[in-house]
Amino acid sequence: MTVEFQTVFGSLQDYAKGELEIINDSPKNYAFSNVFDVASRSAAYEKVVVAINLGYVLETLRAEGTSPWFAAAHDEFAIVMDGEVEVELLKLDAPAVPASKKGTVQLDGSPVGRRMGYVKCKRGHQVLLPQGAAYRFKAARPGVILLQTIEGELSKQKWREICYT
Amino acid sequence: MNALDVVASPASNETGYRSFQLGSFSFSRDEYFVRVGWEANGQQLSHKMSADAFLRAVMRDVAWGFFYGWVNFDAMIGTRNLYGKVEFYAGTYNPAYKERGLDHMETFDSRQIMATFKAMLDDWTNEGFDPFAAPDETSKSWLGKKRGHNRGAIERERQACKRMPGLPGDAELRTDENGYPVNRAFADVSQDEPEIHAEPGFENELHAFSLFAYLSRSDVTWNPSVSSVLERSLCCPTTEEYILPIKHGNDRVEWFIQLSDELEWQIEDKNTGAPRAKVIMKAGDVAAMPADIRHQGFSKKRSMLLVWENATPELPQLYESGKLKPYPVEF
């Protein structure tokens, strides 16, 4: 017997937000959002926090056009949730972020370093953004990135706008 | 581990299964059921679970090394991880038993309870039954009298990477060649890998892989496995089908990000089991699991779920003492 399965992924164009069925609780306790919904209402490369755990965050970024250069004093990981995103990486000659500083930092202009190369990602691809590198994203069409990082100066928390209340 | 720490009976003449003793708890199984016995308030008490449900639950508890916090096999029995020691309880988080003093809990050295659980899993899992698989994927040979083993299936452990799978010296990516074919329910998932264009000298530093392809090749269900590590922040995606074989009451907040398809979480109060909410998640949905609930997931189609954990060791105490609230954000 052959069973046909269809795997359903979401996209900016086609997503359905799930539901909260409350029996005896506050909906806010679940901080329930949807990354495609968040990205559909975000500015390009705005870093919107969708999950936080004592300083660690997952952020949703709308990928559209070319981002500024970013760097962090620690590893970060990006998962492309929709679209096609090219990630360009540069090995910095000197650390752009002090070791004690957490989270992503935006670099002015073009940072100085050696080209490490680039990675072309499609939906479901995960890329390492290694400590000591600067990186920027390029997307010809709007896409969605889920970023694993630490809360930093660029992290935006707007729970009331993105979550069921 | 000293094998003498496992207290087991000889194989039963009738069913072929051994019975086990863990502290003052007794464990036995027959053709259909597992029976747990204990004494409280001068009374002999017992609890039964379907053997397949019991084996699926013990499979997770063993593979996860008792995981984080409470691993409830059902509304009556389960373990609580104290990281080095483990509590096993019956009725402790069930008000009908607890209020009448009919519950029982004992604390064991992790190695002792692990050895006993592994021996039980080994003896009670028959040939052809894989307690790590969804019902559609494995046989009904869990029922009936003892026949054979399935050691290959039950000796799989939780996979973990140090930084990210596929990096030199880190966890391997999954391929047909190393025994991870694409699961039937993910046959339509693209197996294309990202294009990596490294400049000379940076071949080992530029790294990417297809997480969705990696997950499509997972050979087990409900088994969060680390796929990226940022200090104590761990992404642990997994593939889910049928019912999470345990009700997980975490000793910290965790988050779920539904990567594909749909999953429903039944949420109960951690201490009493009273229903609190249902969280129905579709692709792209993100939800927190507060630290004062227990949850059990239901997934009709095999789905991809990202479980996100904070592995900081001090967290359980901070939640227990009230220094941290059970939910992650206020807004």
CSV table of C-alpha atoms in Angstrom, one decimal:
chain,number,residue,atom,x,y,z
A,1,MET,CA,0.0,0.0,0.0
A,2,THR,CA,1.4,3.4,-1.0
A,3,VAL,CA,0.4,6.3,1.2
A,4,GLU,CA,0.9,9.8,-0.2
A,5,PHE,CA,2.2,12.3,2.3
A,6,GLN,CA,2.3,16.0,1.7
A,7,THR,CA,4.7,18.0,4.0
A,8,VAL,CA,3.3,21.4,4.7
A,9,PHE,CA,5.8,24.2,5.1
A,10,GLY,CA,4.9,27.9,5.6
A,11,SER,CA,5.9,30.9,3.6
A,12,LEU,CA,5.3,34.6,3.5
A,13,GLN,CA,2.7,34.1,0.8
A,14,ASP,CA,1.1,31.1,2.4
A,15,TYR,CA,0.9,30.4,6.1
A,16,ALA,CA,-1.8,29.7,8.6
A,17,LYS,CA,-1.4,30.7,12.2
A,18,GLY,CA,-2.4,28.0,14.7
A,19,GLU,CA,-4.7,28.4,17.7
A,20,LEU,CA,-4.8,28.6,21.4
A,21,GLU,CA,-7.7,26.8,23.1
A,22,ILE,CA,-7.7,28.2,26.7
A,23,ILE,CA,-9.2,26.1,29.4
A,24,ASN,CA,-7.8,27.7,32.5
A,25,ASP,CA,-4.8,29.9,31.8
A,26,SER,CA,-3.7,33.2,30.3
A,27,PRO,CA,-2.9,33.1,26.5
A,28,LYS,CA,0.0,35.5,27.2
A,29,ASN,CA,1.8,32.7,29.1
A,30,TYR,CA,2.4,31.0,25.8
A,31,ALA,CA,3.8,34.0,23.9
A,32,PHE,CA,2.3,32.5,20.7
A,33,SER,CA,3.4,34.0,17.4
A,34,ASN,CA,4.1,32.9,13.8
A,35,VAL,CA,7.4,33.7,12.1
A,36,PHE,CA,5.8,34.3,8.7
A,37,ASP,CA,3.2,36.6,10.3
A,38,VAL,CA,6.0,38.5,12.1
A,39,ALA,CA,8.1,38.8,9.0
A,40,SER,CA,5.2,39.9,6.8
A,41,ARG,CA,4.9,43.0,9.1
A,42,SER,CA,8.6,43.7,9.6
A,43,ALA,CA,11.0,46.1,8.0
A,44,ALA,CA,13.9,44.4,6.1
A,45,TYR,CA,16.4,42.8,8.5
A,46,GLU,CA,14.6,44.1,11.5
A,47,LYS,CA,15.5,41.6,14.3
A,48,VAL,CA,12.2,40.7,16.0
A,49,VAL,CA,12.5,38.5,19.1
A,50,VAL,CA,10.0,35.6,18.9
A,51,ALA,CA,11.5,33.5,21.7
A,52,ILE,CA,13.5,34.5,24.7
A,53,ASN,CA,15.0,32.4,27.5
A,54,LEU,CA,17.0,34.4,30.0
A,55,GLY,CA,19.0,36.4,27.5
A,56,TYR,CA,19.2,33.8,24.7
A,57,VAL,CA,16.8,34.6,21.8
A,58,LEU,CA,15.4,33.4,18.6
A,59,GLU,CA,14.8,36.3,16.2
A,60,THR,CA,12.8,36.5,13.0
A,61,LEU,CA,14.2,38.6,10.2
A,62,ARG,CA,12.5,39.6,7.0
A,63,ALA,CA,15.2,39.1,4.3
A,64,GLU,CA,14.8,41.6,1.5
A,65,GLY,CA,17.6,43.3,-0.4
A,66,THR,CA,21.0,43.6,1.1
A,67,SER,CA,21.5,43.8,4.8
A,68,PRO,CA,24.0,45.8,6.7
A,69,TRP,CA,27.1,44.0,7.9
A,70,PHE,CA,26.7,42.3,11.2
A,71,ALA,CA,29.0,40.6,13.7
A,72,ALA,CA,28.9,39.1,17.2
A,73,ALA,CA,31.4,38.0,19.8
A,74,HIS,CA,29.9,34.5,19.7
A,75,ASP,CA,28.6,32.1,17.2
A,76,GLU,CA,25.1,32.6,15.7
A,77,PHE,CA,23.0,30.3,13.5
A,78,ALA,CA,20.5,31.3,10.8
A,79,ILE,CA,17.8,29.0,9.4
A,80,VAL,CA,16.2,30.1,6.2
A,81,MET,CA,12.4,29.5,6.7
A,82,ASP,CA,11.4,30.9,3.3
A,83,GLY,CA,12.9,32.2,0.1
A,84,GLU,CA,16.5,32.2,-1.0
A,85,VAL,CA,19.2,34.0,1.0
A,86,GLU,CA,22.8,34.5,0.2
A,87,VAL,CA,25.1,34.9,3.2
A,88,GLU,CA,28.4,36.6,2.6
A,89,LEU,CA,31.1,36.1,5.2
A,90,LEU,CA,34.3,38.1,6.0
A,91,LYS,CA,37.1,37.2,8.4
A,92,LEU,CA,37.6,40.3,10.4
A,93,ASP,CA,41.2,41.6,10.8
A,94,ALA,CA,40.4,42.9,14.3
A,95,PRO,CA,37.4,41.9,16.5
A,96,ALA,CA,34.5,44.2,15.8
A,97,VAL,CA,32.8,43.4,19.1
A,98,PRO,CA,34.3,43.2,22.5
A,99,ALA,CA,34.3,39.7,23.9
A,100,SER,CA,32.0,40.7,26.8
A,101,LYS,CA,29.3,42.1,24.5
A,102,LYS,CA,26.4,39.9,23.7
A,103,GLY,CA,24.2,39.8,20.7
A,104,THR,CA,24.4,41.0,17.1
A,105,VAL,CA,26.1,44.4,16.4
A,106,GLN,CA,25.7,46.3,13.2
A,107,LEU,CA,29.0,47.4,11.5
A,108,ASP,CA,29.3,50.8,9.7
A,109,GLY,CA,30.1,50.6,6.0
A,110,SER,CA,32.4,47.9,4.8
A,111,PRO,CA,34.4,46.1,7.5
A,112,VAL,CA,38.1,45.3,7.0
A,113,GLY,CA,39.0,41.6,6.6
A,114,ARG,CA,39.5,38.7,4.3
A,115,ARG,CA,36.7,37.3,2.2
A,116,MET,CA,35.7,33.9,3.5
A,117,GLY,CA,33.2,33.2,0.8
A,118,TYR,CA,29.5,33.0,0.5
A,119,VAL,CA,26.7,30.4,1.1
A,120,LYS,CA,23.5,30.2,-1.0
A,121,CYS,CA,20.6,29.0,1.2
A,122,LYS,CA,17.1,27.9,0.4
A,123,ARG,CA,14.2,27.0,2.6
A,124,GLY,CA,15.3,24.7,5.5
A,125,HIS,CA,19.0,25.4,5.2
A,126,GLN,CA,21.0,26.3,8.3
A,127,VAL,CA,24.2,28.4,8.2
A,128,LEU,CA,26.8,28.9,10.8
A,129,LEU,CA,27.7,32.6,11.4
A,130,PRO,CA,31.0,32.0,13.2
A,131,GLN,CA,32.5,34.1,15.9
A,132,GLY,CA,35.1,36.4,14.5
A,133,ALA,CA,33.3,36.8,11.1
A,134,ALA,CA,31.2,39.6,9.8
A,135,TYR,CA,28.3,38.6,7.6
A,136,ARG,CA,25.5,40.1,5.5
A,137,PHE,CA,22.4,38.7,3.9
A,138,LYS,CA,21.2,39.2,0.3
A,139,ALA,CA,17.7,38.3,-0.9
A,140,ALA,CA,16.4,39.1,-4.3
A,141,ARG,CA,12.9,38.4,-3.2
A,142,PRO,CA,11.4,38.6,0.4
A,143,GLY,CA,12.3,35.7,2.6
A,144,VAL,CA,12.4,34.8,6.3
A,145,ILE,CA,15.3,34.0,8.6
A,146,LEU,CA,15.2,32.5,12.1
A,147,LEU,CA,18.3,33.5,14.0
A,148,GLN,CA,19.7,31.8,17.1
A,149,THR,CA,21.6,34.4,19.1
A,150,ILE,CA,21.7,36.4,22.3
A,151,GLU,CA,19.6,39.5,23.1
A,152,GLY,CA,21.6,42.5,21.9
A,153,GLU,CA,21.2,46.2,21.0
A,154,LEU,CA,19.4,45.4,17.7
A,155,SER,CA,16.9,42.9,19.2
A,156,LYS,CA,13.3,44.2,19.1
A,157,GLN,CA,10.7,42.9,21.5
A,158,LYS,CA,7.2,43.7,20.6
A,159,TRP,CA,5.2,40.8,22.1
A,160,ARG,CA,1.9,42.7,22.3
A,161,GLU,CA,2.0,43.2,18.5
A,162,ILE,CA,2.9,39.7,17.5
A,163,CYS,CA,1.3,37.4,20.2
A,164,TYR,CA,-2.2,36.2,21.0
A,165,THR,CA,-3.4,38.1,24.1
B,1,MET,CA,27.8,0.0,36.4
B,2,ASN,CA,27.5,-3.0,38.6
B,3,ALA,CA,25.1,-5.5,37.1
B,4,LEU,CA,24.2,-6.6,40.6
B,5,ASP,CA,22.3,-3.3,41.1
B,6,VAL,CA,19.6,-4.6,38.8
B,7,VAL,CA,17.1,-6.8,40.7
B,8,ALA,CA,15.4,-9.1,38.3
B,9,SER,CA,13.4,-12.3,38.7
B,10,PRO,CA,14.1,-15.4,36.5
B,11,ALA,CA,12.0,-15.5,33.3
B,12,SER,CA,8.3,-16.4,34.1
B,13,ASN,CA,7.4,-19.9,32.9
B,14,GLU,CA,4.0,-18.5,31.8
B,15,THR,CA,4.9,-15.4,29.8
B,16,GLY,CA,8.7,-15.6,29.5
B,17,TYR,CA,9.2,-12.1,30.9
B,18,ARG,CA,11.3,-11.2,33.9
B,19,SER,CA,10.0,-9.0,36.8
B,20,PHE,CA,12.0,-6.2,38.3
B,21,GLN,CA,12.4,-4.5,41.6
B,22,LEU,CA,13.5,-0.9,42.0
B,23,GLY,CA,13.7,0.1,45.7
B,24,SER,CA,10.3,-0.9,47.0
B,25,PHE,CA,8.6,-0.6,43.5
B,26,SER,CA,7.8,-3.8,41.6
B,27,PHE,CA,7.5,-3.9,37.8
B,28,SER,CA,6.1,-6.8,35.8
B,29,ARG,CA,4.5,-7.3,32.4
B,30,ASP,CA,2.1,-9.8,30.8
B,31,GLU,CA,0.8,-10.2,27.3
B,32,TYR,CA,-0.9,-6.7,27.3
B,33,PHE,CA,0.1,-4.7,30.4
B,34,VAL,CA,2.8,-3.5,32.6
B,35,ARG,CA,2.0,-3.5,36.3
B,36,VAL,CA,3.8,-1.2,38.8
B,37,GLY,CA,3.3,-2.0,42.5
B,38,TRP,CA,4.1,-0.1,45.7
B,39,GLU,CA,3.0,0.3,49.2
B,40,ALA,CA,1.7,3.4,50.9
B,41,ASN,CA,-0.2,4.1,54.1
B,42,GLY,CA,-0.1,0.4,55.0
B,43,GLN,CA,-1.8,-0.5,51.7
B,44,GLN,CA,-0.7,-2.4,48.6
B,45,LEU,CA,-1.3,-0.3,45.5
B,46,SER,CA,-0.9,-0.9,41.8
B,47,HIS,CA,-1.1,0.8,38.4
B,48,LYS,CA,-1.3,-0.6,34.9
B,49,MET,CA,-0.3,0.7,31.6
B,50,SER,CA,-0.5,-0.8,28.1
B,51,ALA,CA,2.9,-2.4,27.5
B,52,ASP,CA,3.4,-0.6,24.2
B,53,ALA,CA,2.8,2.8,25.9
B,54,PHE,CA,5.0,1.9,28.8
B,55,LEU,CA,7.9,0.8,26.5
B,56,ARG,CA,7.6,4.0,24.4
B,57,ALA,CA,7.8,6.1,27.5
B,58,VAL,CA,10.8,4.2,29.1
B,59,MET,CA,12.5,4.3,25.7
B,60,ARG,CA,12.4,8.1,25.8
B,61,ASP,CA,13.5,8.3,29.4
B,62,VAL,CA,16.4,6.0,28.8
B,63,ALA,CA,17.5,7.7,25.5
B,64,TRP,CA,17.3,11.2,27.0
B,65,GLY,CA,19.1,10.2,30.2
B,66,PHE,CA,16.0,11.3,32.2
B,67,PHE,CA,15.8,14.6,30.3
B,68,TYR,CA,14.9,17.9,32.0
B,69,GLY,CA,12.5,17.8,35.0
B,70,TRP,CA,9.5,15.5,35.1
B,71,VAL,CA,9.0,12.7,32.6
B,72,ASN,CA,5.5,11.4,33.3
B,73,PHE,CA,4.8,8.1,31.7
B,74,ASP,CA,1.1,8.8,32.2
B,75,ALA,CA,-1.0,10.6,34.9
B,76,MET,CA,0.4,8.3,37.6
B,77,ILE,CA,4.0,7.2,37.2
B,78,GLY,CA,7.2,8.9,36.1
B,79,THR,CA,10.6,10.2,36.9
B,80,ARG,CA,12.0,13.5,37.9
B,81,ASN,CA,15.6,14.2,37.0
B,82,LEU,CA,17.8,15.7,39.8
B,83,TYR,CA,20.9,15.4,37.5
B,84,GLY,CA,22.9,12.6,39.2
B,85,LYS,CA,19.9,11.3,41.1
B,86,VAL,CA,16.5,10.5,39.8
B,87,GLU,CA,13.1,10.2,41.6
B,88,PHE,CA,10.6,7.6,40.6
B,89,TYR,CA,7.1,8.3,41.7
B,90,ALA,CA,3.6,6.8,41.6
B,91,GLY,CA,0.6,9.1,42.3
B,92,THR,CA,2.8,12.0,43.6
B,93,TYR,CA,1.4,14.3,40.9
B,94,ASN,CA,-2.1,12.9,41.0
B,95,PRO,CA,-4.2,14.7,43.6
B,96,ALA,CA,-6.5,11.7,44.3
B,97,TYR,CA,-3.5,9.7,45.5
B,98,LYS,CA,-1.4,12.5,46.9
B,99,GLU,CA,-4.2,13.9,49.1
B,100,ARG,CA,-4.8,10.5,50.7
B,101,GLY,CA,-1.1,9.7,51.2
B,102,LEU,CA,-1.3,6.8,48.7
B,103,ASP,CA,1.5,8.1,46.5
B,104,HIS,CA,5.0,6.9,46.8
B,105,MET,CA,8.3,8.3,45.6
B,106,GLU,CA,11.9,7.1,46.0
B,107,THR,CA,15.2,8.7,45.0
B,108,PHE,CA,17.7,6.6,43.2
B,109,ASP,CA,21.3,7.0,41.9
B,110,SER,CA,20.9,7.8,38.2
B,111,ARG,CA,23.1,4.8,37.2
B,112,GLN,CA,21.0,2.3,39.2
B,113,ILE,CA,17.6,3.4,37.8
B,114,MET,CA,19.1,3.7,34.3
B,115,ALA,CA,20.5,0.1,34.5
B,116,THR,CA,17.1,-1.2,35.7
B,117,PHE,CA,15.2,0.7,33.0
B,118,LYS,CA,17.5,-0.6,30.3
B,119,ALA,CA,17.2,-4.2,31.6
B,120,MET,CA,13.4,-3.8,31.6
B,121,LEU,CA,13.4,-2.3,28.1
B,122,ASP,CA,15.6,-5.0,26.8
B,123,ASP,CA,13.6,-7.9,28.3
B,124,TRP,CA,10.2,-6.5,27.5
B,125,THR,CA,10.8,-5.4,23.9
B,126,ASN,CA,10.1,-8.3,21.6
B,127,GLU,CA,11.7,-8.8,18.2
B,128,GLY,CA,10.1,-6.6,15.6
B,129,PHE,CA,8.8,-3.9,17.9
B,130,ASP,CA,10.6,-0.6,17.9
B,131,PRO,CA,9.4,1.6,20.8
B,132,PHE,CA,11.2,4.6,19.1
B,133,ALA,CA,9.0,4.4,16.0
B,134,ALA,CA,5.4,5.5,15.2
B,135,PRO,CA,2.7,2.7,15.3
B,136,ASP,CA,2.4,2.8,11.5
B,137,GLU,CA,6.1,2.0,11.2
B,138,THR,CA,6.5,-0.9,13.5
B,139,SER,CA,4.9,-4.2,14.3
B,140,LYS,CA,2.4,-5.3,16.9
B,141,SER,CA,4.9,-7.8,18.3
B,142,TRP,CA,4.9,-5.8,21.6
B,143,LEU,CA,1.9,-7.9,22.6
B,144,GLY,CA,1.9,-11.5,23.7
B,145,LYS,CA,4.5,-13.6,25.3
B,146,LYS,CA,8.2,-13.0,25.2
B,147,ARG,CA,9.8,-13.7,21.8
B,148,GLY,CA,13.3,-12.4,20.9
B,149,HIS,CA,14.8,-8.9,21.3
B,150,ASN,CA,15.2,-5.7,19.4
B,151,ARG,CA,18.5,-4.4,20.8
B,152,GLY,CA,19.4,-2.4,17.8
B,153,ALA,CA,16.3,-0.3,18.1
B,154,ILE,CA,16.5,0.3,21.9
B,155,GLU,CA,20.2,1.1,22.0
B,156,ARG,CA,20.0,4.3,20.0
B,157,GLU,CA,20.8,7.4,22.1
B,158,ARG,CA,19.9,11.0,21.9
B,159,GLN,CA,22.1,12.5,19.2
B,160,ALA,CA,24.0,15.6,20.1
B,161,CYS,CA,26.4,17.9,18.3
B,162,LYS,CA,29.1,20.0,19.9
B,163,ARG,CA,28.6,23.1,17.6
B,164,MET,CA,26.7,22.0,14.5
B,165,PRO,CA,26.3,18.7,12.6
B,166,GLY,CA,28.6,18.2,9.6
B,167,LEU,CA,31.6,20.3,11.0
B,168,PRO,CA,34.9,18.5,11.2
B,169,GLY,CA,34.9,16.3,14.4
B,170,ASP,CA,31.3,17.0,15.1
B,171,ALA,CA,28.1,14.9,14.6
B,172,GLU,CA,27.7,13.4,11.1
B,173,LEU,CA,25.1,14.4,8.6
B,174,ARG,CA,22.5,11.8,7.7
B,175,THR,CA,22.8,10.0,4.4
B,176,ASP,CA,21.5,6.8,2.8
B,177,GLU,CA,25.1,5.4,3.1
B,178,ASN,CA,25.3,5.8,6.9
B,179,GLY,CA,21.9,4.3,7.5
B,180,TYR,CA,19.5,7.3,7.5
B,181,PRO,CA,17.2,7.0,4.5
B,182,VAL,CA,14.4,9.6,4.0
B,183,ASN,CA,11.3,8.7,6.1
B,184,ARG,CA,8.3,7.8,4.0
B,185,ALA,CA,6.3,10.7,5.4
B,186,PHE,CA,9.0,13.2,4.2
B,187,ALA,CA,9.5,11.7,0.7
B,188,ASP,CA,8.5,15.1,-0.8
B,189,VAL,CA,11.1,17.1,1.3
B,190,SER,CA,13.9,18.6,-0.9
B,191,GLN,CA,17.3,17.0,-0.4
B,192,ASP,CA,19.2,19.8,-2.0
B,193,GLU,CA,22.1,21.1,0.2
B,194,PRO,CA,23.1,24.8,0.4
B,195,GLU,CA,25.8,25.9,-2.0
B,196,ILE,CA,29.0,26.7,-0.1
B,197,HIS,CA,31.5,28.8,-2.0
B,198,ALA,CA,34.5,29.0,0.3
B,199,GLU,CA,37.6,31.1,-0.4
B,200,PRO,CA,40.9,29.0,-0.2
B,201,GLY,CA,41.8,28.5,3.4
B,202,PHE,CA,38.2,28.8,4.7
B,203,GLU,CA,36.8,25.4,3.7
B,204,ASN,CA,36.5,24.3,7.3
B,205,GLU,CA,35.0,27.6,8.6
B,206,LEU,CA,32.2,28.2,6.2
B,207,HIS,CA,29.5,25.8,7.1
B,208,ALA,CA,25.9,25.1,6.2
B,209,PHE,CA,23.6,22.1,5.8
B,210,SER,CA,20.0,21.4,5.0
B,211,LEU,CA,18.3,21.1,8.4
B,212,PHE,CA,15.0,20.0,6.8
B,213,ALA,CA,16.8,17.2,4.8
B,214,TYR,CA,18.6,16.2,8.0
B,215,LEU,CA,15.2,16.0,9.9
B,216,SER,CA,13.5,14.1,7.0
B,217,ARG,CA,16.1,11.3,7.6
B,218,SER,CA,15.5,11.0,11.4
B,219,ASP,CA,14.8,7.4,12.1
B,220,VAL,CA,13.0,8.0,15.4
B,221,THR,CA,10.0,10.0,16.7
B,222,TRP,CA,9.8,12.4,19.6
B,223,ASN,CA,13.6,12.6,20.2
B,224,PRO,CA,14.9,16.2,20.6
B,225,SER,CA,18.5,16.1,19.2
B,226,VAL,CA,20.9,19.0,19.5
B,227,SER,CA,21.6,20.7,16.1
B,228,SER,CA,23.2,24.0,17.1
B,229,VAL,CA,24.9,25.1,20.2
B,230,LEU,CA,25.4,28.7,21.4
B,231,GLU,CA,26.7,28.4,25.0
B,232,ARG,CA,23.7,27.1,26.9
B,233,SER,CA,21.2,27.8,24.1
B,234,LEU,CA,20.4,24.5,22.4
B,235,CYS,CA,18.3,24.0,19.3
B,236,CYS,CA,17.0,20.4,19.5
B,237,PRO,CA,14.8,19.6,16.5
B,238,THR,CA,13.0,16.3,16.2
B,239,THR,CA,10.4,14.6,14.0
B,240,GLU,CA,7.0,13.9,15.6
B,241,GLU,CA,4.3,11.3,14.7
B,242,TYR,CA,1.4,9.9,16.7
B,243,ILE,CA,1.6,10.8,20.4
B,244,LEU,CA,4.5,12.0,22.5
B,245,PRO,CA,4.9,8.9,24.7
B,246,ILE,CA,5.3,11.0,27.9
B,247,LYS,CA,3.8,14.1,29.5
B,248,HIS,CA,6.8,16.4,30.0
B,249,GLY,CA,6.8,18.7,32.9
B,250,ASN,CA,10.0,20.8,32.5
B,251,ASP,CA,11.9,22.3,35.4
B,252,ARG,CA,12.5,25.4,33.2
B,253,VAL,CA,10.8,27.2,30.3
B,254,GLU,CA,11.2,25.7,26.9
B,255,TRP,CA,10.0,26.9,23.5
B,256,PHE,CA,8.6,25.1,20.4
B,257,ILE,CA,8.9,26.3,16.8
B,258,GLN,CA,6.8,24.2,14.4
B,259,LEU,CA,8.8,23.8,11.3
B,260,SER,CA,6.3,21.8,9.2
B,261,ASP,CA,2.8,20.4,9.3
B,262,GLU,CA,0.7,20.6,12.5
B,263,LEU,CA,1.0,19.5,16.1
B,264,GLU,CA,-1.5,19.8,19.0
B,265,TRP,CA,-0.2,20.1,22.6
B,266,GLN,CA,-2.4,19.2,25.5
B,267,ILE,CA,-1.3,21.3,28.4
B,268,GLU,CA,-2.0,20.3,32.0
B,269,ASP,CA,-1.0,21.8,35.4
B,270,LYS,CA,2.4,20.2,36.3
B,271,ASN,CA,1.4,19.2,39.8
B,272,THR,CA,-2.2,18.2,39.5
B,273,GLY,CA,-2.7,17.3,35.8
B,274,ALA,CA,-5.7,19.6,35.6
B,275,PRO,CA,-6.2,20.7,31.9
B,276,ARG,CA,-5.1,24.3,31.2
B,277,ALA,CA,-4.9,24.8,27.4
B,278,LYS,CA,-4.5,23.3,24.0
B,279,VAL,CA,-1.8,24.8,21.8
B,280,ILE,CA,-2.4,24.0,18.1
B,281,MET,CA,0.7,24.8,16.1
B,282,LYS,CA,1.1,25.1,12.4
B,283,ALA,CA,4.2,25.7,10.3
B,284,GLY,CA,6.0,28.8,11.5
B,285,ASP,CA,4.2,29.0,14.9
B,286,VAL,CA,6.3,29.7,18.0
B,287,ALA,CA,5.0,29.0,21.5
B,288,ALA,CA,6.5,29.0,25.0
B,289,MET,CA,5.9,26.1,27.4
B,290,PRO,CA,5.8,27.7,30.9
B,291,ALA,CA,7.7,26.0,33.7
B,292,ASP,CA,4.6,25.1,35.7
B,293,ILE,CA,2.8,22.9,33.1
B,294,ARG,CA,3.2,19.4,31.7
B,295,HIS,CA,2.6,18.9,28.0
B,296,GLN,CA,1.9,16.0,25.6
B,297,GLY,CA,1.9,16.4,21.8
B,298,PHE,CA,-0.3,14.8,19.1
B,299,SER,CA,0.9,14.8,15.5
B,300,LYS,CA,-1.2,13.1,12.8
B,301,LYS,CA,1.4,13.4,10.1
B,302,ARG,CA,5.1,13.1,10.9
B,303,SER,CA,6.1,16.8,11.5
B,304,MET,CA,9.2,18.7,12.1
B,305,LEU,CA,9.5,20.5,15.4
B,306,LEU,CA,12.3,22.7,16.8
B,307,VAL,CA,12.6,22.3,20.6
B,308,TRP,CA,14.6,25.1,22.1
B,309,GLU,CA,16.2,24.6,25.5
B,310,ASN,CA,18.3,26.7,27.9
B,311,ALA,CA,20.6,24.1,29.6
B,312,THR,CA,21.8,26.4,32.4
B,313,PRO,CA,22.1,24.1,35.4
B,314,GLU,CA,20.9,26.7,38.0
B,315,LEU,CA,17.5,27.2,36.3
B,316,PRO,CA,15.4,24.6,38.2
B,317,GLN,CA,16.2,26.2,41.6
B,318,LEU,CA,15.5,29.7,40.3
B,319,TYR,CA,12.0,28.6,39.2
B,320,GLU,CA,11.3,26.5,42.3
B,321,SER,CA,12.3,29.4,44.6
B,322,GLY,CA,10.1,31.8,42.7
B,323,LYS,CA,13.0,34.0,41.7
B,324,LEU,CA,12.0,33.3,38.1
B,325,LYS,CA,8.4,33.4,37.0
B,326,PRO,CA,7.1,30.3,35.2
B,327,TYR,CA,6.4,32.1,32.0
B,328,PRO,CA,9.1,33.7,29.9
B,329,VAL,CA,7.9,37.2,29.1
B,330,GLU,CA,5.4,39.8,30.5
B,331,PHE,CA,3.6,42.0,28.0
